[in-house]
Amino acid sequence: MAELGIEVKDLNFRWANGETVIKSCSLRIPKGEFWMLLGTNGSGKSTLLRLLAGLLAPESGDIQVLHPVGFVFQNPDHQLVMPTVGADVAFGLVEEKLPIAMVRARVKEALGAVNLLSLQRRPIYALSGGQKQRVAIAGALARQCEILLLDEPTALLDPDSQMELVKSVRQLVKSRGITALWVTHRLDELDYCDGAFLLEKGSLLDKGEPEPLKQRLMQLHNGGVKE
Ligand SMILES: Nc1ncnc2c1ncn2[C@@H]1O[C@H](COP(=O)(O)OP(=O)(O)OP(=O)(O)O)[C@@H](O)[C@H]1O
Ligand SMILES: [Mg+2]
């Protein structure tokens, strides 16, 4: 069987207030594949991503994830820590103790992938929300991670930037053999993934290849609005 990047078996999680938000969740993503995670607000997508990254501890179940893990939070203000765009992307490389020329090359490649090369010297406070989101993504891309978890990375982007970003992240992830899980509400992004999961009320309701899943989701949606 193909090597797995992410494997979750019978995962359960509840918050301190007793609310169970992940219920008997099992999923597998083969190494090097680019998968998406869909589901309505509050279905548990961000919680599941945090569990995969080890930021939360499960109540029960088993999580096997290759390391290191890169994480892009739903709100970029939660992860941008340096004063300028270039410095922030370079910050994540400190642990790798690379020669300065290599750091520059990685920062350039990552900023190129999110189409922000021209803003390398810009202060973080002088960026729009969508630009901040792309800096956060570049920070994760610059590190040599095995796994990339992205929580609604296109939520703040206009439609052109959205499709550009999904294409370039897919290209970079594929060229490096990274296993990625990308949370989204936008069905048009499904065209760029290898497969997708649908989470509802903490349980996986559906999964599979993008096109048939997209059709099922559209039917579900149309069914919901018909009289
Ligand atoms: N720190 C917390 N303490 C208690 N409950 C929380 C906490 N964070 C989230 N929740 C609850 O857990 C459930 C799942 O939240 P989560 O953020 O994982 O949803 P989501 O699918 O990412 O939603 P969205 O699409 O809005 O981002 C929600 O009912 C939410 O209110
Ligand atoms: Mg969320």
mmCIF file of C-alpha atoms and ligand atoms in Angstrom:
data_model
loop_
_atom_site.group_PDB
_atom_site.id
_atom_site.type_symbol
_atom_site.label_atom_id
_atom_site.label_comp_id
_atom_site.label_asym_id
_atom_site.label_seq_id
_atom_site.Cartn_x
_atom_site.Cartn_y
_atom_site.Cartn_z
ATOM 1 C CA MET A 1 0.000 0.000 0.000
ATOM 2 C CA ALA A 2 1.140 3.567 -0.687
ATOM 3 C CA GLU A 3 2.860 5.378 2.173
ATOM 4 C CA LEU A 4 0.490 7.628 4.107
ATOM 5 C CA GLY A 5 1.129 11.272 4.957
ATOM 6 C CA ILE A 6 -1.809 11.494 7.352
ATOM 7 C CA GLU A 7 -3.735 8.684 9.048
ATOM 8 C CA VAL A 8 -6.460 9.191 11.633
ATOM 9 C CA LYS A 9 -8.371 6.339 13.287
ATOM 10 C CA ASP A 10 -11.564 6.712 15.262
ATOM 11 C CA LEU A 11 -10.758 10.188 16.548
ATOM 12 C CA ASN A 12 -12.902 11.845 19.217
ATOM 13 C CA PHE A 13 -12.473 15.276 20.734
ATOM 14 C CA ARG A 14 -14.506 17.451 23.054
ATOM 15 C CA TRP A 15 -13.932 20.923 24.431
ATOM 16 C CA ALA A 16 -13.700 21.604 28.175
ATOM 17 C CA ASN A 17 -17.360 22.696 28.149
ATOM 18 C CA GLY A 18 -18.290 19.109 27.225
ATOM 19 C CA GLU A 19 -19.226 19.820 23.590
ATOM 20 C CA THR A 20 -18.082 16.896 21.424
ATOM 21 C CA VAL A 21 -16.946 18.357 18.108
ATOM 22 C CA ILE A 22 -15.066 15.455 16.480
ATOM 23 C CA LYS A 23 -16.874 12.125 16.455
ATOM 24 C CA SER A 24 -15.412 8.759 15.375
ATOM 25 C CA CYS A 25 -13.438 10.413 12.617
ATOM 26 C CA SER A 26 -11.159 8.222 10.451
ATOM 27 C CA LEU A 27 -9.271 9.382 7.374
ATOM 28 C CA ARG A 28 -6.155 8.643 5.331
ATOM 29 C CA ILE A 29 -4.219 10.803 2.903
ATOM 30 C CA PRO A 30 -1.475 9.126 0.828
ATOM 31 C CA LYS A 31 1.916 10.858 0.988
ATOM 32 C CA GLY A 32 2.277 13.583 -1.645
ATOM 33 C CA GLU A 33 -1.462 14.051 -2.248
ATOM 34 C CA PHE A 34 -3.344 17.343 -2.062
ATOM 35 C CA TRP A 35 -6.723 16.907 -0.316
ATOM 36 C CA MET A 36 -9.422 19.373 0.662
ATOM 37 C CA LEU A 37 -11.770 19.504 3.659
ATOM 38 C CA LEU A 38 -15.256 20.992 3.367
ATOM 39 C CA GLY A 39 -18.104 21.468 5.819
ATOM 40 C CA THR A 40 -20.475 24.093 7.145
ATOM 41 C CA ASN A 41 -19.493 26.666 9.813
ATOM 42 C CA GLY A 42 -18.879 24.973 13.152
ATOM 43 C CA SER A 43 -18.634 21.454 11.658
ATOM 44 C CA GLY A 44 -15.188 21.011 13.261
ATOM 45 C CA LYS A 45 -12.745 21.665 10.379
ATOM 46 C CA SER A 46 -10.387 23.989 12.309
ATOM 47 C CA THR A 47 -10.548 21.711 15.349
ATOM 48 C CA LEU A 48 -9.615 18.692 13.213
ATOM 49 C CA LEU A 49 -6.662 20.578 11.690
ATOM 50 C CA ARG A 50 -5.430 21.552 15.177
ATOM 51 C CA LEU A 51 -5.661 17.943 16.290
ATOM 52 C CA LEU A 52 -3.627 16.836 13.246
ATOM 53 C CA ALA A 53 -0.971 19.458 14.029
ATOM 54 C CA GLY A 54 -0.776 18.355 17.672
ATOM 55 C CA LEU A 55 -2.062 21.729 18.910
ATOM 56 C CA LEU A 56 -4.932 19.942 20.670
ATOM 57 C CA ALA A 57 -4.917 16.510 22.310
ATOM 58 C CA PRO A 58 -7.658 14.034 21.303
ATOM 59 C CA GLU A 59 -9.976 12.455 23.836
ATOM 60 C CA SER A 60 -9.428 9.096 22.092
ATOM 61 C CA GLY A 61 -8.244 7.722 18.768
ATOM 62 C CA ASP A 62 -4.992 7.538 16.884
ATOM 63 C CA ILE A 63 -3.249 10.224 14.788
ATOM 64 C CA GLN A 64 -0.206 9.452 12.616
ATOM 65 C CA VAL A 65 1.199 12.439 10.755
ATOM 66 C CA LEU A 66 4.601 12.836 9.067
ATOM 67 C CA HIS A 67 6.763 15.667 10.406
ATOM 68 C CA PRO A 68 7.500 18.541 10.253
ATOM 69 C CA VAL A 69 4.023 20.031 9.876
ATOM 70 C CA GLY A 70 3.409 23.514 8.401
ATOM 71 C CA PHE A 71 0.201 25.255 9.508
ATOM 72 C CA VAL A 72 -1.664 28.201 8.003
ATOM 73 C CA PHE A 73 -4.245 29.525 10.490
ATOM 74 C CA GLN A 74 -7.687 30.753 9.478
ATOM 75 C CA ASN A 75 -6.763 34.228 10.801
ATOM 76 C CA PRO A 76 -3.315 35.410 9.577
ATOM 77 C CA ASP A 77 -3.000 37.832 12.528
ATOM 78 C CA HIS A 78 -2.453 34.734 14.677
ATOM 79 C CA GLN A 79 0.827 33.863 13.017
ATOM 80 C CA LEU A 80 2.594 36.912 11.560
ATOM 81 C CA VAL A 81 5.238 37.916 14.118
ATOM 82 C CA MET A 82 7.944 39.923 12.339
ATOM 83 C CA PRO A 83 7.825 43.577 11.212
ATOM 84 C CA THR A 84 8.150 43.026 7.441
ATOM 85 C CA VAL A 85 6.988 40.511 4.848
ATOM 86 C CA GLY A 86 10.477 39.142 4.028
ATOM 87 C CA ALA A 87 11.501 38.906 7.694
ATOM 88 C CA ASP A 88 8.327 37.067 8.586
ATOM 89 C CA VAL A 89 8.785 34.432 5.889
ATOM 90 C CA ALA A 90 12.473 34.024 6.871
ATOM 91 C CA PHE A 91 11.569 33.714 10.569
ATOM 92 C CA GLY A 92 10.244 30.170 10.168
ATOM 93 C CA LEU A 93 13.637 29.094 8.780
ATOM 94 C CA VAL A 94 15.626 30.072 11.877
ATOM 95 C CA GLU A 95 15.519 26.534 13.283
ATOM 96 C CA GLU A 96 16.938 25.083 10.063
ATOM 97 C CA LYS A 97 20.200 27.076 10.494
ATOM 98 C CA LEU A 98 20.644 27.577 6.739
ATOM 99 C CA PRO A 99 23.298 29.713 4.995
ATOM 100 C CA ILE A 100 21.940 33.209 4.319
ATOM 101 C CA ALA A 101 21.942 32.681 0.528
ATOM 102 C CA MET A 102 19.699 29.632 0.973
ATOM 103 C CA VAL A 103 17.336 31.577 3.260
ATOM 104 C CA ARG A 104 17.060 34.316 0.619
ATOM 105 C CA ALA A 105 16.371 31.750 -2.116
ATOM 106 C CA ARG A 106 13.657 30.005 -0.067
ATOM 107 C CA VAL A 107 11.975 33.312 0.866
ATOM 108 C CA LYS A 108 12.025 34.361 -2.787
ATOM 109 C CA GLU A 109 10.550 31.071 -4.006
ATOM 110 C CA ALA A 110 7.800 31.110 -1.348
ATOM 111 C CA LEU A 111 6.859 34.752 -1.975
ATOM 112 C CA GLY A 112 6.856 34.045 -5.723
ATOM 113 C CA ALA A 113 4.418 31.158 -5.196
ATOM 114 C CA VAL A 114 1.918 33.486 -3.503
ATOM 115 C CA ASN A 115 2.608 36.358 -5.918
ATOM 116 C CA LEU A 116 4.033 38.740 -3.297
ATOM 117 C CA LEU A 117 7.663 39.178 -4.385
ATOM 118 C CA SER A 118 7.181 42.899 -4.918
ATOM 119 C CA LEU A 119 6.088 43.380 -1.281
ATOM 120 C CA GLN A 120 9.104 41.719 0.355
ATOM 121 C CA ARG A 121 10.130 44.897 2.249
ATOM 122 C CA ARG A 122 6.602 46.043 3.125
ATOM 123 C CA PRO A 123 5.701 46.341 6.854
ATOM 124 C CA ILE A 124 3.091 43.762 7.914
ATOM 125 C CA TYR A 125 0.769 46.497 9.264
ATOM 126 C CA ALA A 126 0.580 48.003 5.761
ATOM 127 C CA LEU A 127 -0.899 44.866 4.136
ATOM 128 C CA SER A 128 -4.490 44.035 3.262
ATOM 129 C CA GLY A 129 -6.137 40.967 4.838
ATOM 130 C CA GLY A 130 -5.642 38.891 1.687
ATOM 131 C CA GLN A 131 -1.978 39.913 1.441
ATOM 132 C CA LYS A 132 -1.436 38.930 5.095
ATOM 133 C CA GLN A 133 -3.020 35.550 4.386
ATOM 134 C CA ARG A 134 -0.590 35.041 1.498
ATOM 135 C CA VAL A 135 2.412 35.983 3.703
ATOM 136 C CA ALA A 136 1.288 33.339 6.221
ATOM 137 C CA ILE A 137 1.116 30.766 3.404
ATOM 138 C CA ALA A 138 4.573 31.773 2.133
ATOM 139 C CA GLY A 139 5.933 31.285 5.666
ATOM 140 C CA ALA A 140 4.669 27.709 5.701
ATOM 141 C CA LEU A 141 5.879 27.019 2.138
ATOM 142 C CA ALA A 142 9.398 28.292 2.866
ATOM 143 C CA ARG A 143 9.947 25.620 5.517
ATOM 144 C CA GLN A 144 10.800 22.108 4.376
ATOM 145 C CA CYS A 145 7.653 20.560 5.812
ATOM 146 C CA GLU A 146 6.316 17.102 4.987
ATOM 147 C CA ILE A 147 2.735 18.082 5.810
ATOM 148 C CA LEU A 148 0.953 21.337 5.062
ATOM 149 C CA LEU A 149 -2.345 22.140 6.799
ATOM 150 C CA LEU A 150 -4.156 25.210 5.464
ATOM 151 C CA ASP A 151 -7.283 26.546 7.160
ATOM 152 C CA GLU A 152 -9.385 28.485 4.636
ATOM 153 C CA PRO A 153 -6.344 30.040 2.958
ATOM 154 C CA THR A 154 -8.484 31.702 0.290
ATOM 155 C CA ALA A 155 -11.221 33.091 2.548
ATOM 156 C CA LEU A 156 -9.888 36.668 2.272
ATOM 157 C CA LEU A 157 -8.922 36.551 -1.404
ATOM 158 C CA ASP A 158 -10.669 37.882 -4.508
ATOM 159 C CA PRO A 159 -11.650 35.223 -7.121
ATOM 160 C CA ASP A 160 -8.576 35.770 -9.352
ATOM 161 C CA SER A 161 -6.090 35.627 -6.457
ATOM 162 C CA GLN A 162 -7.997 32.635 -5.072
ATOM 163 C CA MET A 163 -7.574 30.490 -8.185
ATOM 164 C CA GLU A 164 -4.002 31.681 -8.712
ATOM 165 C CA LEU A 165 -3.130 30.676 -5.148
ATOM 166 C CA VAL A 166 -4.693 27.241 -5.272
ATOM 167 C CA LYS A 167 -2.861 26.505 -8.546
ATOM 168 C CA SER A 168 0.542 27.674 -7.311
ATOM 169 C CA VAL A 169 0.265 25.952 -3.926
ATOM 170 C CA ARG A 170 -0.732 22.732 -5.672
ATOM 171 C CA GLN A 171 2.232 23.028 -8.031
ATOM 172 C CA LEU A 172 4.704 23.661 -5.196
ATOM 173 C CA VAL A 173 3.268 20.929 -2.984
ATOM 174 C CA LYS A 174 3.356 18.407 -5.854
ATOM 175 C CA SER A 175 6.900 19.314 -6.901
ATOM 176 C CA ARG A 176 8.126 18.742 -3.324
ATOM 177 C CA GLY A 177 6.042 15.645 -2.509
ATOM 178 C CA ILE A 178 4.303 17.429 0.389
ATOM 179 C CA THR A 179 1.031 15.999 1.732
ATOM 180 C CA ALA A 180 -1.512 18.815 2.065
ATOM 181 C CA LEU A 181 -4.961 19.287 3.593
ATOM 182 C CA TRP A 182 -6.701 22.504 2.532
ATOM 183 C CA VAL A 183 -9.930 23.696 4.184
ATOM 184 C CA THR A 184 -12.342 25.586 1.960
ATOM 185 C CA HIS A 185 -15.977 26.519 1.396
ATOM 186 C CA ARG A 186 -15.432 27.181 -2.324
ATOM 187 C CA LEU A 187 -16.415 24.324 -4.610
ATOM 188 C CA ASP A 188 -14.479 25.668 -7.614
ATOM 189 C CA GLU A 189 -11.223 24.955 -5.750
ATOM 190 C CA LEU A 190 -12.043 21.237 -5.767
ATOM 191 C CA ASP A 191 -10.844 21.087 -9.394
ATOM 192 C CA TYR A 192 -7.265 21.277 -8.093
ATOM 193 C CA CYS A 193 -7.290 18.569 -5.418
ATOM 194 C CA ASP A 194 -6.707 14.811 -5.507
ATOM 195 C CA GLY A 195 -9.648 14.162 -3.213
ATOM 196 C CA ALA A 196 -11.837 15.781 -0.591
ATOM 197 C CA PHE A 197 -13.638 15.120 2.685
ATOM 198 C CA LEU A 198 -16.966 16.503 3.843
ATOM 199 C CA LEU A 199 -17.227 17.026 7.604
ATOM 200 C CA GLU A 200 -20.636 17.594 9.213
ATOM 201 C CA LYS A 201 -21.192 17.974 12.946
ATOM 202 C CA GLY A 202 -17.775 16.444 13.603
ATOM 203 C CA SER A 203 -18.313 13.302 11.492
ATOM 204 C CA LEU A 204 -17.036 12.541 8.005
ATOM 205 C CA LEU A 205 -20.165 12.459 5.875
ATOM 206 C CA ASP A 206 -18.558 11.893 2.491
ATOM 207 C CA LYS A 207 -15.170 11.575 0.805
ATOM 208 C CA GLY A 208 -13.744 10.823 -2.580
ATOM 209 C CA GLU A 209 -12.553 12.126 -5.889
ATOM 210 C CA PRO A 210 -13.206 15.819 -6.450
ATOM 211 C CA GLU A 211 -15.609 15.750 -9.424
ATOM 212 C CA PRO A 212 -18.178 13.210 -8.150
ATOM 213 C CA LEU A 213 -18.021 14.779 -4.663
ATOM 214 C CA LYS A 214 -18.609 18.216 -6.180
ATOM 215 C CA GLN A 215 -21.652 16.854 -8.043
ATOM 216 C CA ARG A 216 -23.029 15.304 -4.840
ATOM 217 C CA LEU A 217 -22.484 18.559 -2.923
ATOM 218 C CA MET A 218 -24.242 20.570 -5.636
ATOM 219 C CA GLN A 219 -27.176 18.151 -5.590
ATOM 220 C CA LEU A 220 -27.323 18.401 -1.809
ATOM 221 C CA HIS A 221 -27.321 22.190 -2.053
ATOM 222 C CA ASN A 222 -29.903 22.313 -4.849
ATOM 223 C CA GLY A 223 -32.037 19.776 -2.998
ATOM 224 C CA GLY A 224 -31.894 22.047 0.037
ATOM 225 C CA VAL A 225 -33.181 25.131 -1.779
ATOM 226 C CA LYS A 226 -35.892 23.438 -3.870
ATOM 227 C CA GLU A 227 -39.464 23.692 -2.697
HETATM 228 N N1 LIG B 1 -11.853 27.128 22.122
HETATM 229 C C1 LIG B 1 -13.080 26.608 22.036
HETATM 230 N N2 LIG B 1 -13.796 26.265 23.135
HETATM 231 C C2 LIG B 1 -15.023 25.718 23.054
HETATM 232 N N3 LIG B 1 -15.641 25.452 21.874
HETATM 233 C C3 LIG B 1 -14.987 25.782 20.750
HETATM 234 C C4 LIG B 1 -13.684 26.378 20.756
HETATM 235 N N4 LIG B 1 -13.298 26.578 19.470
HETATM 236 C C5 LIG B 1 -14.308 26.142 18.703
HETATM 237 N N5 LIG B 1 -15.318 25.656 19.449
HETATM 238 C C6 LIG B 1 -16.585 25.055 18.973
HETATM 239 O O1 LIG B 1 -16.255 23.861 18.265
HETATM 240 C C7 LIG B 1 -17.103 23.689 17.134
HETATM 241 C C8 LIG B 1 -16.267 23.509 15.872
HETATM 242 O O2 LIG B 1 -15.537 24.709 15.639
HETATM 243 P P1 LIG B 1 -14.494 24.835 14.456
HETATM 244 O O3 LIG B 1 -13.801 26.142 14.634
HETATM 245 O O4 LIG B 1 -13.660 23.605 14.410
HETATM 246 O O5 LIG B 1 -15.479 24.856 13.188
HETATM 247 P P2 LIG B 1 -15.133 25.104 11.643
HETATM 248 O O6 LIG B 1 -15.706 23.932 10.887
HETATM 249 O O7 LIG B 1 -13.701 25.395 11.473
HETATM 250 O O8 LIG B 1 -16.048 26.380 11.303
HETATM 251 P P3 LIG B 1 -15.785 27.644 10.308
HETATM 252 O O9 LIG B 1 -16.205 27.203 8.935
HETATM 253 O O10 LIG B 1 -16.697 28.691 10.859
HETATM 254 O O11 LIG B 1 -14.345 28.036 10.415
HETATM 255 C C9 LIG B 1 -18.029 24.923 17.102
HETATM 256 O O12 LIG B 1 -19.259 24.561 17.679
HETATM 257 C C10 LIG B 1 -17.295 25.937 17.960
HETATM 258 O O13 LIG B 1 -18.199 26.799 18.586
HETATM 259 MG MG MG B 2 -12.669 27.054 10.852
#
